[in-house]
XYZ file of C-alpha atoms in Angstrom:
770
model
C 32.648 0.559 80.774
C 34.604 3.139 78.312
C 35.070 5.807 79.767
C 33.670 9.270 79.147
C 36.209 11.192 79.768
C 40.118 11.426 79.582
C 42.311 13.408 81.211
C 45.990 14.304 80.552
C 49.229 13.111 82.887
C 51.945 15.172 83.723
C 54.453 14.239 81.256
C 51.387 14.313 78.438
C 50.368 18.245 79.142
C 54.337 19.455 79.710
C 54.463 17.311 75.923
C 51.149 19.529 74.405
C 52.408 22.770 76.059
C 55.477 22.901 74.018
C 53.574 21.907 71.066
C 51.045 24.979 71.988
C 54.150 27.273 72.270
C 55.714 26.607 69.162
C 52.575 27.121 67.596
C 52.150 30.597 69.325
C 48.321 30.597 69.981
C 46.326 31.669 73.027
C 43.532 29.069 74.012
C 41.466 30.907 72.614
C 42.804 30.409 69.223
C 42.989 26.826 70.433
C 39.312 26.631 71.254
C 38.486 27.904 67.651
C 40.402 25.456 65.927
C 38.608 22.649 67.570
C 35.104 24.500 67.309
C 34.723 24.984 70.607
C 32.312 27.635 71.798
C 34.479 28.618 74.838
C 37.896 27.626 76.450
C 37.135 26.183 79.407
C 38.115 23.130 77.745
C 41.339 23.627 76.881
C 41.987 25.043 79.827
C 40.743 21.815 81.834
C 42.913 20.257 79.404
C 46.228 22.014 80.138
C 45.289 21.442 83.987
C 45.289 17.906 84.116
C 41.192 17.981 84.951
C 38.341 15.629 82.665
C 37.732 16.424 79.110
C 34.642 15.106 77.331
C 37.040 12.423 75.014
C 35.918 13.222 72.036
C 37.121 16.688 72.827
C 40.332 15.739 74.086
C 40.910 13.462 71.007
C 39.839 16.829 69.276
C 42.465 18.849 70.724
C 45.222 16.251 70.409
C 44.334 16.311 66.686
C 45.093 19.489 66.200
C 48.323 19.685 68.003
C 49.140 16.978 66.171
C 49.624 14.825 68.867
C 48.744 11.266 69.597
C 46.152 10.960 72.567
C 47.021 7.936 73.770
C 50.482 9.229 74.804
C 48.755 12.471 76.429
C 46.062 10.648 78.311
C 46.289 9.145 81.995
C 45.890 5.633 81.434
C 44.223 5.396 77.698
C 41.907 2.736 78.383
C 42.980 -0.703 76.465
C 39.852 -1.460 74.994
C 39.200 2.065 73.730
C 39.504 2.556 70.405
C 40.019 4.875 67.519
C 36.667 7.248 67.786
C 35.562 6.010 64.295
C 35.819 2.809 64.736
C 33.024 2.506 67.542
C 29.605 0.760 66.206
C 31.506 -0.050 62.905
C 28.764 -2.959 61.038
C 29.716 -6.091 59.824
C 31.184 -5.487 56.102
C 28.030 -7.187 54.818
C 25.944 -4.842 56.249
C 27.819 -1.680 54.817
C 27.511 -3.022 51.452
C 24.113 -3.089 51.941
C 24.100 0.573 53.801
C 26.389 1.919 50.617
C 23.538 0.505 48.396
C 20.765 1.820 50.452
C 22.389 5.030 50.459
C 23.393 5.662 47.297
C 19.928 4.733 45.496
C 18.041 7.041 47.994
C 20.925 9.575 47.049
C 20.796 8.929 43.334
C 18.203 11.530 41.897
C 19.680 14.234 44.425
C 23.528 13.569 43.175
C 22.071 13.246 39.405
C 20.182 16.662 39.865
C 23.208 18.354 41.199
C 25.890 17.183 39.816
C 24.717 16.062 36.245
C 23.812 19.208 33.990
C 25.908 22.389 33.257
C 24.548 25.526 32.498
C 26.824 27.395 30.001
C 27.758 30.623 29.750
C 24.923 32.432 27.029
C 23.337 28.608 26.181
C 19.742 29.197 27.063
C 19.284 25.518 28.253
C 21.383 22.971 30.879
C 23.528 20.291 29.217
C 23.716 17.186 30.654
C 27.725 17.027 31.839
C 28.859 13.652 29.931
C 27.195 15.488 26.608
C 30.190 17.711 26.772
C 32.473 16.843 29.359
C 36.082 15.925 28.662
C 38.552 13.999 30.996
C 41.112 16.397 32.577
C 44.958 15.663 33.196
C 46.721 16.735 36.163
C 50.067 18.010 36.949
C 51.539 16.597 40.270
C 54.045 19.726 40.434
C 52.731 23.005 41.258
C 55.332 25.110 38.529
C 54.132 28.707 40.549
C 55.319 27.134 43.729
C 59.028 26.578 42.728
C 62.127 28.710 43.320
C 62.802 31.234 39.531
C 64.439 33.995 38.688
C 63.483 35.814 35.802
C 66.278 35.222 33.642
C 65.946 31.379 34.002
C 62.194 32.423 31.387
C 62.340 35.316 30.465
C 63.739 33.480 27.240
C 60.550 31.533 26.356
C 59.374 31.887 22.694
C 55.875 33.423 22.657
C 54.597 29.851 21.601
C 55.748 28.850 25.603
C 54.490 31.444 27.205
C 50.932 30.567 27.771
C 52.124 27.171 28.655
C 54.789 27.840 30.941
C 54.054 26.630 34.667
C 50.655 24.563 33.230
C 52.737 21.419 31.927
C 53.828 22.133 28.419
C 57.192 23.149 29.422
C 58.997 19.193 31.243
C 56.278 18.796 33.766
C 54.668 15.296 33.970
C 50.833 15.270 33.476
C 48.523 12.108 34.965
C 45.024 11.419 33.900
C 42.846 13.343 36.604
C 41.209 10.237 38.123
C 44.257 8.597 38.747
C 45.216 11.779 40.716
C 41.910 11.028 42.700
C 43.090 7.335 43.202
C 46.406 8.478 43.883
C 45.927 10.440 46.992
C 42.936 9.846 49.367
C 43.059 13.566 50.166
C 43.774 15.706 47.124
C 42.893 19.609 46.184
C 43.051 20.477 42.883
C 44.052 24.030 41.997
C 43.370 25.697 38.638
C 42.854 28.906 36.818
C 39.408 30.855 36.600
C 37.091 28.253 34.212
C 39.854 25.333 33.731
C 37.385 22.981 34.665
C 37.713 22.496 38.612
C 33.659 22.344 39.113
C 32.862 20.603 36.547
C 35.986 17.763 37.409
C 34.501 17.275 40.717
C 30.754 17.292 39.139
C 32.215 14.348 36.841
C 33.571 12.220 39.672
C 30.282 12.478 41.478
C 28.439 11.146 38.787
C 30.820 8.555 37.957
C 30.454 7.711 41.405
C 27.041 7.702 41.519
C 27.006 5.493 38.705
C 29.512 2.882 40.033
C 31.283 3.433 37.485
C 34.096 5.055 39.841
C 34.938 4.314 43.311
C 31.668 1.914 43.522
C 31.771 1.194 47.437
C 31.635 4.766 48.481
C 28.654 7.072 48.349
C 29.245 10.545 46.554
C 28.863 13.992 48.770
C 29.192 17.067 46.706
C 29.378 20.393 48.392
C 29.472 23.785 47.460
C 31.722 25.706 49.915
C 29.798 29.206 49.597
C 26.496 27.632 50.613
C 28.081 25.614 53.303
C 29.371 29.554 54.561
C 26.271 31.195 54.116
C 24.319 28.244 55.912
C 26.866 28.393 59.345
C 26.806 32.005 59.028
C 22.962 31.797 59.821
C 23.115 29.072 62.443
C 26.328 30.414 63.803
C 27.825 26.853 63.509
C 30.275 25.482 61.277
C 29.983 21.507 61.155
C 30.045 19.660 58.153
C 28.622 16.761 59.699
C 25.218 18.801 60.529
C 25.128 20.151 56.875
C 25.508 16.988 55.517
C 22.218 15.626 57.821
C 20.416 18.081 56.068
C 21.557 17.224 52.978
C 20.729 13.687 53.726
C 17.455 14.413 54.338
C 16.373 16.079 51.179
C 17.184 12.392 50.292
C 14.410 11.264 52.836
C 17.782 10.065 55.002
C 16.971 11.114 58.448
C 19.165 8.813 60.888
C 21.693 10.658 62.141
C 23.406 7.866 62.519
C 23.703 6.191 58.677
C 26.002 9.565 57.555
C 28.082 8.694 60.793
C 28.561 5.367 59.912
C 29.647 5.512 56.445
C 32.218 8.174 57.786
C 33.595 5.848 59.953
C 33.488 3.054 57.884
C 35.484 5.090 55.359
C 32.632 5.195 52.448
C 32.214 8.364 51.238
C 33.817 10.519 48.578
C 33.687 14.261 50.236
C 34.064 17.042 46.955
C 34.376 20.420 48.407
C 34.050 22.577 45.228
C 34.743 26.625 45.249
C 37.352 26.986 48.383
C 38.650 30.488 46.789
C 34.602 31.370 46.710
C 34.108 32.002 50.596
C 34.268 35.281 51.549
C 37.857 36.273 54.084
C 35.689 36.815 57.298
C 34.618 32.854 57.020
C 36.939 31.138 55.619
C 39.306 30.458 58.447
C 36.345 29.179 60.109
C 35.351 27.012 56.904
C 38.880 25.734 56.316
C 39.497 24.643 60.078
C 36.086 22.598 59.925
C 37.321 20.995 56.490
C 40.747 20.434 58.784
C 39.011 18.986 61.438
C 36.571 16.905 59.775
C 39.548 15.629 57.369
C 41.332 14.005 59.881
C 38.658 12.782 62.230
C 37.249 10.958 59.349
C 40.882 10.403 57.615
C 39.385 7.079 56.075
C 37.375 8.750 53.955
C 38.468 10.271 50.009
C 38.144 14.174 50.081
C 38.625 16.109 47.108
C 38.787 19.982 47.312
C 39.295 22.490 44.204
C 40.623 26.151 44.443
C 41.517 28.329 42.659
C 45.668 27.985 42.087
C 45.571 31.702 42.826
C 43.779 30.927 46.264
C 46.536 28.141 47.137
C 47.745 30.428 50.898
C 44.348 28.866 52.269
C 46.140 25.787 53.140
C 44.674 22.361 54.283
C 46.588 19.674 56.311
C 47.696 16.354 54.955
C 45.803 17.325 51.586
C 47.828 16.876 48.652
C 48.059 19.679 45.875
C 47.897 19.259 42.075
C 47.020 21.411 39.365
C 44.560 20.800 35.832
C 46.619 21.161 33.137
C 45.683 23.342 30.287
C 44.064 20.839 27.322
C 46.189 18.842 24.867
C 45.159 19.141 20.417
C 43.838 15.449 21.195
C 41.479 17.062 24.113
C 40.539 20.120 22.117
C 39.184 18.048 19.338
C 37.244 15.573 21.087
C 35.126 18.652 22.784
C 35.087 20.878 19.676
C 33.268 17.199 18.622
C 31.191 16.931 21.441
C 30.395 20.698 21.573
C 29.260 20.455 17.910
C 27.622 17.142 17.954
C 25.370 18.539 21.234
C 24.641 21.958 19.952
C 23.668 21.436 16.427
C 20.280 22.700 15.036
C 20.235 19.905 12.806
C 21.275 16.417 13.516
C 24.730 14.415 14.453
C 26.546 14.627 11.048
C 26.112 18.180 10.371
C 27.473 18.758 14.483
C 30.326 16.642 13.140
C 31.010 17.956 10.085
C 31.018 21.812 11.672
C 33.830 20.507 14.471
C 36.085 19.485 11.552
C 35.808 22.772 10.225
C 36.358 24.622 13.430
C 39.511 22.768 14.025
C 40.861 23.098 10.204
C 40.213 27.069 10.945
C 41.670 26.889 14.310
C 44.646 25.266 12.858
C 45.446 28.233 10.415
C 47.778 30.206 10.803
C 46.431 32.968 11.303
C 44.753 31.787 13.916
C 47.586 31.008 16.696
C 46.109 33.325 18.845
C 43.178 31.780 19.348
C 44.806 28.433 19.690
C 46.616 29.901 22.797
C 43.236 31.008 24.711
C 41.208 27.859 23.715
C 43.200 25.314 25.953
C 40.727 26.329 28.691
C 37.043 24.906 28.836
C 35.792 28.175 29.467
C 37.593 30.097 26.207
C 37.561 26.856 24.502
C 33.490 27.365 24.625
C 33.248 30.727 23.695
C 35.132 30.128 20.563
C 33.072 27.287 19.637
C 29.590 29.499 20.282
C 31.446 31.975 18.492
C 32.494 29.599 15.554
C 28.432 28.317 16.113
C 27.111 31.205 15.624
C 29.534 33.302 12.593
C 30.574 29.881 10.997
C 34.199 31.611 10.801
C 36.466 33.697 13.662
C 36.359 36.935 14.152
C 37.911 38.941 11.982
C 38.599 41.431 14.855
C 40.806 39.468 17.613
C 39.537 42.502 19.611
C 36.475 41.642 19.699
C 36.797 37.921 20.754
C 39.150 39.566 23.748
C 36.994 41.647 25.125
C 34.114 39.117 25.527
C 37.080 36.987 27.693
C 37.731 39.822 29.530
C 33.960 40.445 30.346
C 33.697 36.824 31.822
C 36.746 37.175 33.713
C 36.551 40.494 35.197
C 32.975 39.629 36.511
C 30.513 38.099 34.112
C 31.529 34.386 35.315
C 31.291 35.252 38.546
C 27.823 36.779 37.918
C 26.464 34.053 36.306
C 27.430 31.510 39.157
C 26.034 34.101 42.012
C 29.967 34.294 43.867
C 30.147 36.843 45.664
C 33.934 37.958 46.339
C 35.611 40.157 48.976
C 35.880 44.030 47.611
C 39.809 44.475 48.363
C 40.355 46.720 46.112
C 39.140 50.042 46.942
C 35.929 49.056 45.245
C 36.859 49.994 41.231
C 34.420 49.503 39.046
C 35.231 48.356 35.496
C 36.696 51.015 33.499
C 39.337 51.155 36.677
C 39.956 47.789 36.319
C 40.979 48.138 32.983
C 42.931 50.943 33.202
C 45.418 50.156 35.575
C 45.834 46.256 34.042
C 46.527 48.538 30.866
C 48.904 50.619 32.517
C 50.529 47.380 34.243
C 50.258 45.452 30.757
C 52.095 48.691 28.822
C 55.049 49.612 31.663
C 56.147 45.835 31.419
C 55.596 45.508 27.693
C 57.806 48.822 26.722
C 60.566 47.102 29.089
C 60.562 44.158 26.964
C 59.004 42.557 30.265
C 57.097 39.437 29.929
C 57.390 37.917 33.590
C 58.127 40.913 36.410
C 59.093 40.806 40.245
C 55.874 40.708 42.811
C 57.386 44.081 44.092
C 57.300 46.141 40.455
C 54.171 45.399 39.953
C 52.795 46.149 43.236
C 54.922 49.362 42.596
C 52.397 49.884 39.456
C 49.528 49.573 41.406
C 50.820 51.824 44.256
C 51.135 54.353 41.954
C 47.990 53.701 40.388
C 46.148 53.953 43.876
C 47.268 57.461 44.940
C 46.961 58.871 41.174
C 43.002 57.772 41.776
C 42.274 58.982 45.031
C 44.428 62.178 44.891
C 44.558 62.234 49.032
C 48.641 61.122 50.508
C 48.221 57.816 52.129
C 50.464 55.939 54.855
C 53.052 54.195 53.161
C 52.534 50.932 54.967
C 48.821 50.830 54.273
C 49.475 51.781 49.928
C 51.853 48.598 50.457
C 48.649 46.636 51.861
C 46.732 47.878 49.873
C 48.995 47.117 46.400
C 49.752 43.256 47.557
C 45.546 43.573 48.672
C 44.564 44.320 44.958
C 47.330 42.187 42.950
C 45.956 38.944 44.826
C 42.896 40.323 43.858
C 43.207 40.273 40.467
C 44.837 36.964 40.272
C 42.519 35.125 42.515
C 39.339 36.748 40.945
C 40.054 37.764 37.307
C 42.917 35.308 36.819
C 44.412 37.980 34.741
C 47.928 37.660 36.922
C 49.323 34.763 37.545
C 52.209 33.578 39.303
C 54.838 31.663 37.462
C 57.020 31.167 40.254
C 57.747 32.253 43.487
C 57.156 35.999 43.600
C 57.046 36.136 39.728
C 54.382 37.131 38.016
C 52.976 37.720 34.461
C 50.096 38.148 32.501
C 48.129 34.873 32.707
C 47.924 34.855 28.683
C 50.280 36.730 26.337
C 47.534 37.678 24.288
C 45.584 40.096 27.403
C 48.882 41.858 27.879
C 49.485 42.814 24.361
C 45.435 43.819 24.159
C 45.543 45.711 27.317
C 49.317 47.406 25.946
C 47.289 48.071 22.749
C 43.949 49.589 24.718
C 46.537 52.097 26.721
C 47.800 53.806 22.968
C 44.288 53.801 21.660
C 42.697 55.138 25.157
C 45.038 58.172 25.480
C 43.489 60.291 27.594
C 43.963 63.678 24.256
C 45.721 64.583 21.199
C 48.835 64.904 22.263
C 49.108 62.174 24.125
C 47.749 60.090 21.885
C 49.922 61.360 19.230
C 52.720 60.786 20.800
C 51.606 56.816 21.983
C 51.394 56.617 18.271
C 54.546 57.434 17.544
C 56.030 55.549 20.643
C 54.466 52.786 18.577
C 55.740 52.984 15.549
C 59.150 53.424 16.600
C 59.262 49.838 17.135
C 57.832 48.708 14.182
C 60.659 46.450 12.911
C 60.494 44.234 16.383
C 58.742 41.354 16.024
C 57.420 41.909 19.332
C 54.894 44.237 18.822
C 53.475 43.417 15.478
C 50.673 41.806 16.864
C 49.990 45.261 19.329
C 49.870 47.002 15.596
C 47.565 45.045 14.686
C 45.220 45.045 17.860
C 45.673 49.222 18.109
C 44.668 49.158 14.138
C 41.745 47.506 14.998
C 40.627 49.028 18.377
C 41.340 52.729 16.445
C 38.037 54.852 15.195
C 40.285 55.567 12.683
C 43.799 54.413 12.076
C 44.745 56.835 9.030
C 47.389 58.777 11.483
C 48.514 54.854 12.379
C 49.332 53.626 9.044
C 50.553 56.922 7.479
C 53.142 56.793 10.035
C 53.634 53.486 9.252
C 54.658 54.006 5.743
C 57.214 57.057 6.987
C 59.264 54.865 9.599
C 59.422 52.148 6.984
C 60.126 54.107 3.929
C 62.889 55.898 6.364
C 64.301 52.208 6.371
C 66.306 52.526 3.437
C 66.224 56.339 2.681
C 69.905 57.234 3.243
C 71.726 53.827 1.450
C 72.273 54.777 -2.190
C 72.907 50.849 -3.269
C 69.359 49.882 -1.392
C 68.064 52.459 -3.388
C 69.727 51.818 -6.473
C 68.059 48.026 -5.858
C 64.479 49.507 -5.234
C 64.497 51.298 -8.079
C 65.634 48.420 -10.200
C 62.679 46.648 -9.070
C 60.402 49.719 -9.699
C 61.653 49.504 -13.128
C 61.310 46.364 -13.951
C 57.482 45.704 -12.278
C 56.040 48.320 -14.919
C 57.584 46.185 -18.108
C 55.685 43.755 -16.621
C 51.719 44.272 -18.808
C 49.812 42.474 -15.902
C 46.691 42.919 -14.403
C 48.293 42.963 -10.359
C 48.941 45.565 -8.768
C 52.395 47.316 -9.197
C 53.532 46.590 -5.430
C 52.753 42.912 -6.039
C 55.094 42.302 -9.095
C 57.848 45.091 -7.335
C 57.743 42.921 -4.163
C 57.950 39.369 -6.327
C 61.015 41.497 -8.098
C 62.750 41.884 -5.183
C 62.241 38.410 -3.821
C 63.237 36.895 -7.155
C 67.037 38.273 -6.684
C 67.281 37.908 -2.711
C 65.627 34.234 -2.583
C 64.606 33.019 -6.083
C 62.554 29.981 -4.139
C 60.532 31.823 -2.346
C 59.841 34.533 -5.198
C 56.345 32.620 -6.285
C 54.948 32.170 -2.929
C 56.158 35.551 -1.562
C 53.098 37.362 0.325
C 52.908 40.246 -0.945
C 53.078 38.339 -4.500
C 49.595 37.052 -4.282
C 49.566 35.912 -8.195
C 52.103 35.674 -11.250
C 51.333 36.484 -14.610
C 53.060 34.996 -17.772
C 55.973 37.170 -17.743
C 56.519 36.938 -13.478
C 56.437 33.025 -14.359
C 58.809 33.252 -17.201
C 61.060 35.380 -15.292
C 61.383 32.910 -12.066
C 62.078 29.747 -14.965
C 64.898 31.588 -16.086
C 66.267 33.017 -13.227
C 65.857 28.813 -11.688
C 67.796 27.986 -15.267
C 70.255 29.916 -13.967
C 70.491 28.485 -10.412
C 70.781 25.449 -12.269
C 73.560 25.600 -14.476
C 75.265 27.652 -12.073
C 75.870 24.327 -9.653
C 79.048 22.601 -10.561
C 77.958 19.088 -11.568
C 81.463 17.758 -12.115
C 80.990 16.598 -15.428
C 77.620 15.123 -14.502
C 76.328 14.758 -17.698
C 72.443 13.968 -16.406
C 73.092 17.474 -15.194
C 73.926 18.873 -18.488
C 70.764 16.912 -19.513
C 68.533 18.478 -17.190
C 69.757 21.704 -18.052
C 68.763 21.012 -21.771
C 65.119 19.612 -20.768
C 64.627 23.359 -18.606
C 65.470 25.334 -21.328
C 63.028 23.557 -23.882
C 60.304 24.116 -21.724
C 60.608 27.165 -21.723
C 61.326 28.154 -25.101
C 57.109 26.647 -24.990
C 56.089 30.062 -22.935
C 59.049 32.523 -24.813
C 56.752 35.510 -26.612
C 59.961 37.688 -27.478
C 61.058 36.427 -31.071
C 64.983 37.686 -30.419
C 64.643 36.072 -27.308
C 62.824 32.554 -28.730
C 65.837 32.790 -31.110
C 68.633 33.146 -28.802
C 67.965 30.737 -25.904
C 66.928 27.895 -29.216
C 70.481 28.894 -30.531
C 71.358 27.926 -26.835
C 69.618 25.013 -26.476
C 71.597 23.530 -30.022
C 74.760 23.985 -28.248
C 74.187 21.571 -25.871
C 76.014 18.117 -26.867
C 73.800 15.179 -27.983
C 72.825 12.368 -25.153
C 74.240 9.907 -27.489
C 77.494 10.669 -27.700
C 80.412 9.124 -26.406
C 81.523 9.454 -23.305
C 84.526 11.287 -23.953
C 83.181 14.026 -26.686
C 80.877 14.608 -23.628
C 83.606 15.307 -21.790
C 85.282 17.351 -23.769
C 82.155 19.795 -24.378
C 82.050 20.437 -21.014
C 85.747 21.671 -20.696
C 86.048 23.444 -23.139
C 82.336 25.138 -23.887
C 80.269 25.030 -20.669
C 81.784 28.178 -18.965
C 80.748 30.368 -21.619
C 77.516 28.887 -22.703
C 76.683 29.628 -19.138
C 77.915 32.996 -19.342
C 76.221 33.382 -22.693
C 73.151 32.467 -21.247
C 73.090 34.848 -18.593
C 74.102 38.183 -20.595
C 71.293 36.443 -22.910
C 68.814 36.786 -20.120
C 69.719 39.790 -18.512
C 70.169 41.395 -21.750
C 66.450 40.164 -22.763
C 64.907 40.104 -18.998
C 66.759 42.482 -17.145
C 66.895 40.144 -14.443
C 69.552 38.106 -12.402
C 71.766 41.539 -11.662
C 74.714 39.911 -9.394
C 73.257 41.785 -6.513
C 76.257 42.374 -3.843
C 74.780 43.315 -0.016
C 76.502 43.377 3.301
C 75.466 41.457 5.808
C 74.283 44.380 7.035
C 72.801 45.933 4.550
C 70.932 42.201 4.516
C 69.318 42.714 7.691
C 67.844 45.990 6.684
C 66.130 44.789 3.711
C 65.085 41.857 5.683
C 63.382 44.519 8.600
C 62.189 45.850 5.544
C 60.141 43.145 3.612
C 58.963 42.377 6.868
C 57.697 46.205 8.236
C 55.831 46.262 4.921
C 54.292 42.791 5.227
C 53.116 44.144 8.710
C 51.597 47.606 6.977
C 49.832 45.313 4.545
C 48.046 42.893 7.219
C 47.296 46.241 9.339
C 45.517 47.224 5.716
C 43.719 44.042 6.008
C 42.764 43.683 9.416
C 39.259 45.162 8.935
C 40.761 48.708 10.319
C 39.035 52.036 9.619
C 41.321 53.685 7.138
C 40.092 55.956 4.889
C 39.471 54.290 0.822
C 42.245 57.075 -0.734
C 44.844 56.652 1.981
C 44.889 52.730 1.479
C 44.998 53.348 -2.318
C 47.929 55.785 -1.666
C 49.378 53.756 0.525
C 48.506 50.400 -1.437
C 50.262 51.719 -4.196
C 53.840 53.293 -3.398
C 54.771 50.387 -0.731
C 58.449 49.039 -1.819
C 58.827 52.353 -4.045
C 62.522 54.008 -4.102
C 62.549 57.487 -2.550
C 63.526 59.659 -5.598
C 59.759 58.023 -7.062
C 58.010 58.971 -3.613
C 59.005 62.831 -3.444
C 57.913 62.719 -7.634
C 54.400 61.379 -7.017
C 53.762 64.198 -4.297
C 54.823 67.149 -6.690
C 52.291 65.871 -9.278
């Protein structure tokens, strides 16, 4: 007979007491870990008295001890608990098949469909699911310093800590095969639950882990049931699950678990209320250690990774790659097309083409997670375009993260930061964003952001608070913002940032727009305009312009600041005056500002002039000037008596003659063309012409072009002036982008600004007097 009880030996008791002391527990703590209702079995264990064998082994497992080393004279025939009553191999295979068959419909119903936001019908998971990639290294657990990551380019920012920056990825299925106990981490909306559902469905169909029975448990449901029964037992919960499939024999699940034939999927570790988390986690740990031969996969938000599970390997879901985005979009539009598959595929192609445009790069930064990709597809599906106002898209995304995403799934979170209402949460996040962005900080230390939160709480309550209490509340609020909303993310140990740069920029712009009175608003606008030459602030300008009820004051301040950039330099004013005079000599239908932009660009970087952003079209005169300028550049090249070079100049001049309407210019250019040597002449005569005539010929060409077309002046800018001009061009382009951003600007002010772009100060003053 196998002994039904065990007792610890003297040496075993000493060993157990040493480990127990190191853990710093009380006997009540240990009893809770073993899920005992009283501490009497623990007392009997340390007293060397007989203890029921299951409890004895559980106590040893919790203390990480081998029960055989602790027990007095352990029976030779006593096997591991889960090895009892193991059926023959053939029987267990038949049992797996039978249970899978009985539970098939239940798993399909539980895991086979998704209820996507704003979609009024369920969707089959196979119709929309895309295989995920896994990061085996959790970057947020690394020890880094802010200078190590502050220099990241903005296109790298959102991907930092998500696998795009030198972190190896593996397929999700491969990670599950590689680790028997796996905890999958990820931000809100990254697809953790869907991944577990996919594993359950694939196992249910026998495609993955065909020799196991899938069991999917939503941990918040388990916690609620356990709270009512006052018994946190996964085994009993699974028994109840099996009853719904017509499996009433309790020995079935014991047999499957003992044989290691269960794929247990535990979803939503972060969704358990704090008062229940210790009991739930303790039960998961005990269960996974007791039935260690099975496969365990748990899902948890990255910010809640402190909820450790002994023996589990942590990995993180990687952001979607470009290929995954394309695959998801095609599946999405085919699934939700109102006509047919071909139309859905065509719309997905259109979606991806527009997503790839330079103007939509902000959307590309967000759609690397399924939640935002679904939102982008849904918006595009209804409007057949991306929102002109990105702020509308950001607002929808923030509504999801700040509550709607949890509400849609019936999740109740711990109210840990003083019951803030949504406007108060938005104001707090806006203050954090503006304070850090103003200092050029994309990454900031934990203590700094906690200080911002402390200041906000104190100003909100107007009630003095104990420093220690305030510190505790600030840290709790930070962790809640991170875990519940995913808007702040720990990028490395003790280093935080906004989860997406777009959200930091949006909240910064929101802080400017939401200034509480007129004086503060004017100061906020003046502060913003002071950054007009800083490219990091360009997106803030665009977002602010579209969020304002009236952007008149902003664009007028921008125009004044831009003109001031070059107002004190006489040489630059002369340059702008020439461009203005030249533009008035062109009888074209385009706006004067367009023509001025073309000639300013032609004088500095001729090869980009036709593509200059402000120069949207070329008339015949502008096209002629561009061709002449190209010819002068070609002739200025030292061909080292390369006679093919001479002929190329001659061919270019012949082509130009075909579009010259001015008779005087045509005659002068024709005479210059006649002076070029004939290609049939001997090499010696060509060389002689080159040596004696080429320099004078090119000089005459320059004088002719300057005389008739007033271009090719040799403007000599210092390096400092070059930098000022570049900032001046970029700022004007930014102003124009703001005007084109669907912002609210009165027609008169819009027309005045567009008419006076790139004008010298003298002409601006003359316009004011008129």
